[in-house]
Amino acid sequence: MVSGPRSGGSLRLRELLVASLALLASCDVIAEAQQRPSHEIPQAPKLASIDRNGVLTLVRGTLLALDHANKTGNYTVLRDLGAPAFYAGNSATRLAEIFAKLRNDKLDLSGVAVIDPQLSLLPQIETNGMMRMAGFFPSVPSQVNFELIYAPVDGQWRLFGISVAVGQSGPVPPPSERPNSPAKQSATEKKLPTPQPSPK
């Protein structure tokens, strides 16, 4: 997962900081904060107060920015959209290197503009105050899986971490029987005999 360096905090965490890309390409960088005192009880994440439109705006905006960066080879805008820590931790050149495989595979992400994402992890606020969500965009023959982390900056959610991977879609169910197709004969139905003319 591409991410910015964590600033402050009392948690001891292992953060994935570079992108998990297209099935094969992945690189992990681990950052650690100070260890939490043993007497403190970790707090569980809580659901984020964000509506469906807000989620769609963030997810689509982020992945379309990545799509434009992959198609143009210019990752400056994607970097500028990030939180200050994301901006400081990732140069445009570094982002180009991280997303090289996704770019070379010429994966077209423009479809996310019209397809609704399916969330496998509803937006939640982590103990560090950041919002995390995960899910996928279903498509055929492959689907786009994503995990996104946003940091609060001046009352707005700004990109802090991004992970994108391509996987196979689930099996397509067989088409249902046509409603106007002739019904099958019941096993208990008997064929009536053909009427014969009466003898003279």
PDB file of C-alpha atoms in Angstrom, residues 44-188:
ATOM      1  CA  ALA A  44     -11.807  -0.857  18.502  1.00  0.00           C
ATOM      2  CA  PRO A  45     -12.376   0.991  15.215  1.00  0.00           C
ATOM      3  CA  LYS A  46     -15.775   2.661  14.859  1.00  0.00           C
ATOM      4  CA  LEU A  47     -17.950   3.235  11.823  1.00  0.00           C
ATOM      5  CA  ALA A  48     -17.258   6.472  10.009  1.00  0.00           C
ATOM      6  CA  SER A  49     -19.969   9.110   9.729  1.00  0.00           C
ATOM      7  CA  ILE A  50     -20.052   9.337   5.943  1.00  0.00           C
ATOM      8  CA  ASP A  51     -22.930   8.734   3.547  1.00  0.00           C
ATOM      9  CA  ARG A  52     -23.008   6.718   0.338  1.00  0.00           C
ATOM     10  CA  ASN A  53     -22.413   9.742  -1.879  1.00  0.00           C
ATOM     11  CA  GLY A  54     -19.363  10.687   0.152  1.00  0.00           C
ATOM     12  CA  VAL A  55     -17.941   7.183  -0.199  1.00  0.00           C
ATOM     13  CA  LEU A  56     -18.550   7.140  -3.963  1.00  0.00           C
ATOM     14  CA  THR A  57     -16.897  10.540  -4.347  1.00  0.00           C
ATOM     15  CA  LEU A  58     -13.761   9.481  -2.472  1.00  0.00           C
ATOM     16  CA  VAL A  59     -13.364   6.028  -4.028  1.00  0.00           C
ATOM     17  CA  ARG A  60     -14.116   7.049  -7.600  1.00  0.00           C
ATOM     18  CA  GLY A  61     -12.072  10.234  -7.360  1.00  0.00           C
ATOM     19  CA  THR A  62      -9.046   8.367  -6.044  1.00  0.00           C
ATOM     20  CA  LEU A  63      -9.124   5.510  -8.549  1.00  0.00           C
ATOM     21  CA  LEU A  64      -9.810   7.810 -11.498  1.00  0.00           C
ATOM     22  CA  ALA A  65      -6.841   9.956 -10.448  1.00  0.00           C
ATOM     23  CA  LEU A  66      -4.737   6.788 -10.415  1.00  0.00           C
ATOM     24  CA  ASP A  67      -6.134   5.818 -13.826  1.00  0.00           C
ATOM     25  CA  HIS A  68      -5.196   9.201 -15.306  1.00  0.00           C
ATOM     26  CA  ALA A  69      -1.732   8.964 -13.775  1.00  0.00           C
ATOM     27  CA  ASN A  70      -1.196   5.483 -15.229  1.00  0.00           C
ATOM     28  CA  LYS A  71      -2.342   6.578 -18.688  1.00  0.00           C
ATOM     29  CA  THR A  72      -0.274   9.759 -18.809  1.00  0.00           C
ATOM     30  CA  GLY A  73       2.723   8.633 -16.768  1.00  0.00           C
ATOM     31  CA  ASN A  74       2.355  11.820 -14.709  1.00  0.00           C
ATOM     32  CA  TYR A  75       1.716  11.128 -11.011  1.00  0.00           C
ATOM     33  CA  THR A  76       1.949  14.733  -9.856  1.00  0.00           C
ATOM     34  CA  VAL A  77      -1.826  15.230  -9.524  1.00  0.00           C
ATOM     35  CA  LEU A  78      -2.271  11.963  -7.607  1.00  0.00           C
ATOM     36  CA  ARG A  79       0.490  13.056  -5.254  1.00  0.00           C
ATOM     37  CA  ASP A  80      -1.025  16.527  -4.839  1.00  0.00           C
ATOM     38  CA  LEU A  81      -4.405  15.021  -3.910  1.00  0.00           C
ATOM     39  CA  GLY A  82      -2.868  13.206  -0.956  1.00  0.00           C
ATOM     40  CA  ALA A  83      -2.536  14.261   2.650  1.00  0.00           C
ATOM     41  CA  PRO A  84       0.651  16.146   3.585  1.00  0.00           C
ATOM     42  CA  ALA A  85       2.254  12.931   4.848  1.00  0.00           C
ATOM     43  CA  PHE A  86       1.435  11.145   1.569  1.00  0.00           C
ATOM     44  CA  TYR A  87       2.872  14.056  -0.406  1.00  0.00           C
ATOM     45  CA  ALA A  88       6.041  14.152   1.691  1.00  0.00           C
ATOM     46  CA  GLY A  89       6.601  10.400   1.578  1.00  0.00           C
ATOM     47  CA  ASN A  90       6.063   9.830  -2.139  1.00  0.00           C
ATOM     48  CA  SER A  91       7.635  11.724  -5.008  1.00  0.00           C
ATOM     49  CA  ALA A  92       5.999  11.548  -8.435  1.00  0.00           C
ATOM     50  CA  THR A  93       8.930   9.415  -9.586  1.00  0.00           C
ATOM     51  CA  ARG A  94       8.466   6.976  -6.722  1.00  0.00           C
ATOM     52  CA  LEU A  95       4.743   6.654  -7.451  1.00  0.00           C
ATOM     53  CA  ALA A  96       5.558   5.944 -11.104  1.00  0.00           C
ATOM     54  CA  GLU A  97       7.893   3.156 -10.012  1.00  0.00           C
ATOM     55  CA  ILE A  98       5.345   1.679  -7.601  1.00  0.00           C
ATOM     56  CA  PHE A  99       2.554   1.602 -10.181  1.00  0.00           C
ATOM     57  CA  ALA A 100       4.785   0.538 -13.092  1.00  0.00           C
ATOM     58  CA  LYS A 101       3.247  -2.926 -13.481  1.00  0.00           C
ATOM     59  CA  LEU A 102      -0.297  -1.599 -13.343  1.00  0.00           C
ATOM     60  CA  ARG A 103       0.665   0.977 -15.981  1.00  0.00           C
ATOM     61  CA  ASN A 104       2.494  -1.514 -18.210  1.00  0.00           C
ATOM     62  CA  ASP A 105      -0.474  -3.890 -18.071  1.00  0.00           C
ATOM     63  CA  LYS A 106      -2.566  -1.007 -19.471  1.00  0.00           C
ATOM     64  CA  LEU A 107      -5.355  -1.664 -17.006  1.00  0.00           C
ATOM     65  CA  ASP A 108      -8.286   0.642 -17.771  1.00  0.00           C
ATOM     66  CA  LEU A 109      -9.888   1.889 -14.554  1.00  0.00           C
ATOM     67  CA  SER A 110     -12.259   4.343 -16.233  1.00  0.00           C
ATOM     68  CA  GLY A 111     -15.164   1.955 -15.659  1.00  0.00           C
ATOM     69  CA  VAL A 112     -15.215   2.833 -11.966  1.00  0.00           C
ATOM     70  CA  ALA A 113     -16.968   6.048 -12.979  1.00  0.00           C
ATOM     71  CA  VAL A 114     -20.165   4.137 -13.815  1.00  0.00           C
ATOM     72  CA  ILE A 115     -19.902   0.970 -11.703  1.00  0.00           C
ATOM     73  CA  ASP A 116     -20.848   1.030  -8.031  1.00  0.00           C
ATOM     74  CA  PRO A 117     -18.205  -0.425  -5.708  1.00  0.00           C
ATOM     75  CA  GLN A 118     -19.022  -3.340  -3.422  1.00  0.00           C
ATOM     76  CA  LEU A 119     -17.567  -2.677   0.035  1.00  0.00           C
ATOM     77  CA  SER A 120     -16.044  -5.589   1.932  1.00  0.00           C
ATOM     78  CA  LEU A 121     -14.993  -3.240   4.746  1.00  0.00           C
ATOM     79  CA  LEU A 122     -17.350  -0.386   5.548  1.00  0.00           C
ATOM     80  CA  PRO A 123     -15.654   2.966   6.187  1.00  0.00           C
ATOM     81  CA  GLN A 124     -14.309   2.914   9.718  1.00  0.00           C
ATOM     82  CA  ILE A 125     -12.298   5.288  11.864  1.00  0.00           C
ATOM     83  CA  GLU A 126      -9.128   3.664  13.131  1.00  0.00           C
ATOM     84  CA  THR A 127      -7.643   4.431  16.535  1.00  0.00           C
ATOM     85  CA  ASN A 128      -5.218   6.835  14.839  1.00  0.00           C
ATOM     86  CA  GLY A 129      -8.134   8.914  13.522  1.00  0.00           C
ATOM     87  CA  MET A 130      -7.790   7.828   9.902  1.00  0.00           C
ATOM     88  CA  MET A 131     -10.624   6.404   7.824  1.00  0.00           C
ATOM     89  CA  ARG A 132     -10.136   3.026   6.168  1.00  0.00           C
ATOM     90  CA  MET A 133     -12.323   1.187   3.681  1.00  0.00           C
ATOM     91  CA  ALA A 134     -11.954  -1.723   1.266  1.00  0.00           C
ATOM     92  CA  GLY A 135     -13.929  -3.370  -1.497  1.00  0.00           C
ATOM     93  CA  PHE A 136     -14.013  -4.112  -5.204  1.00  0.00           C
ATOM     94  CA  PHE A 137     -15.510  -3.053  -8.504  1.00  0.00           C
ATOM     95  CA  PRO A 138     -17.108  -6.126 -10.131  1.00  0.00           C
ATOM     96  CA  SER A 139     -16.435  -6.582 -13.836  1.00  0.00           C
ATOM     97  CA  VAL A 140     -15.759  -9.287 -16.390  1.00  0.00           C
ATOM     98  CA  PRO A 141     -13.328 -10.971 -16.821  1.00  0.00           C
ATOM     99  CA  SER A 142     -11.563  -9.330 -13.877  1.00  0.00           C
ATOM    100  CA  GLN A 143     -12.453  -7.169 -10.921  1.00  0.00           C
ATOM    101  CA  VAL A 144     -10.584  -4.298  -9.307  1.00  0.00           C
ATOM    102  CA  ASN A 145      -9.917  -4.743  -5.588  1.00  0.00           C
ATOM    103  CA  PHE A 146      -8.968  -1.739  -3.496  1.00  0.00           C
ATOM    104  CA  GLU A 147      -8.096  -0.653   0.018  1.00  0.00           C
ATOM    105  CA  LEU A 148      -7.959   3.049   0.826  1.00  0.00           C
ATOM    106  CA  ILE A 149      -6.918   5.081   3.861  1.00  0.00           C
ATOM    107  CA  TYR A 150      -7.746   8.760   4.272  1.00  0.00           C
ATOM    108  CA  ALA A 151      -6.421  11.298   6.766  1.00  0.00           C
ATOM    109  CA  PRO A 152      -8.467  14.251   8.049  1.00  0.00           C
ATOM    110  CA  VAL A 153      -6.976  17.509   6.752  1.00  0.00           C
ATOM    111  CA  ASP A 154      -8.745  20.846   7.311  1.00  0.00           C
ATOM    112  CA  GLY A 155     -12.165  19.211   7.514  1.00  0.00           C
ATOM    113  CA  GLN A 156     -11.638  17.050   4.418  1.00  0.00           C
ATOM    114  CA  TRP A 157     -10.560  13.458   3.860  1.00  0.00           C
ATOM    115  CA  ARG A 158      -7.265  13.350   1.948  1.00  0.00           C
ATOM    116  CA  LEU A 159      -5.588  10.231   0.577  1.00  0.00           C
ATOM    117  CA  PHE A 160      -3.045   8.653   2.925  1.00  0.00           C
ATOM    118  CA  GLY A 161      -2.771   5.067   1.630  1.00  0.00           C
ATOM    119  CA  ILE A 162      -3.841   3.190  -1.497  1.00  0.00           C
ATOM    120  CA  SER A 163      -3.701  -0.462  -2.497  1.00  0.00           C
ATOM    121  CA  VAL A 164      -5.027  -1.695  -5.848  1.00  0.00           C
ATOM    122  CA  ALA A 165      -5.056  -5.253  -7.195  1.00  0.00           C
ATOM    123  CA  VAL A 166      -6.740  -7.072 -10.055  1.00  0.00           C
ATOM    124  CA  GLY A 167      -8.436 -10.415  -9.470  1.00  0.00           C
ATOM    125  CA  GLN A 168     -10.746 -12.792 -11.261  1.00  0.00           C
ATOM    126  CA  SER A 169     -14.470 -12.192 -11.028  1.00  0.00           C
ATOM    127  CA  GLY A 170     -16.724 -14.814  -9.522  1.00  0.00           C
ATOM    128  CA  PRO A 171     -18.510 -17.380 -11.729  1.00  0.00           C
ATOM    129  CA  VAL A 172     -21.372 -16.002 -13.795  1.00  0.00           C
ATOM    130  CA  PRO A 173     -24.700 -17.722 -12.990  1.00  0.00           C
ATOM    131  CA  PRO A 174     -26.365 -19.548 -15.910  1.00  0.00           C
ATOM    132  CA  PRO A 175     -29.183 -17.658 -17.642  1.00  0.00           C
ATOM    133  CA  SER A 176     -32.650 -18.395 -16.335  1.00  0.00           C
ATOM    134  CA  GLU A 177     -35.235 -20.201 -18.455  1.00  0.00           C
ATOM    135  CA  ARG A 178     -37.140 -17.958 -20.832  1.00  0.00           C
ATOM    136  CA  PRO A 179     -40.556 -17.058 -19.447  1.00  0.00           C
ATOM    137  CA  ASN A 180     -42.262 -17.753 -22.805  1.00  0.00           C
ATOM    138  CA  SER A 181     -40.671 -21.159 -23.331  1.00  0.00           C
ATOM    139  CA  PRO A 182     -43.085 -24.098 -23.425  1.00  0.00           C
ATOM    140  CA  ALA A 183     -43.544 -25.799 -20.092  1.00  0.00           C
ATOM    141  CA  LYS A 184     -42.465 -29.379 -19.731  1.00  0.00           C
ATOM    142  CA  GLN A 185     -45.179 -32.021 -19.582  1.00  0.00           C
ATOM    143  CA  SER A 186     -45.992 -33.166 -16.075  1.00  0.00           C
ATOM    144  CA  ALA A 187     -44.928 -36.684 -15.205  1.00  0.00           C
ATOM    145  CA  THR A 188     -48.474 -37.472 -14.064  1.00  0.00           C
TER     146      THR A 188
END
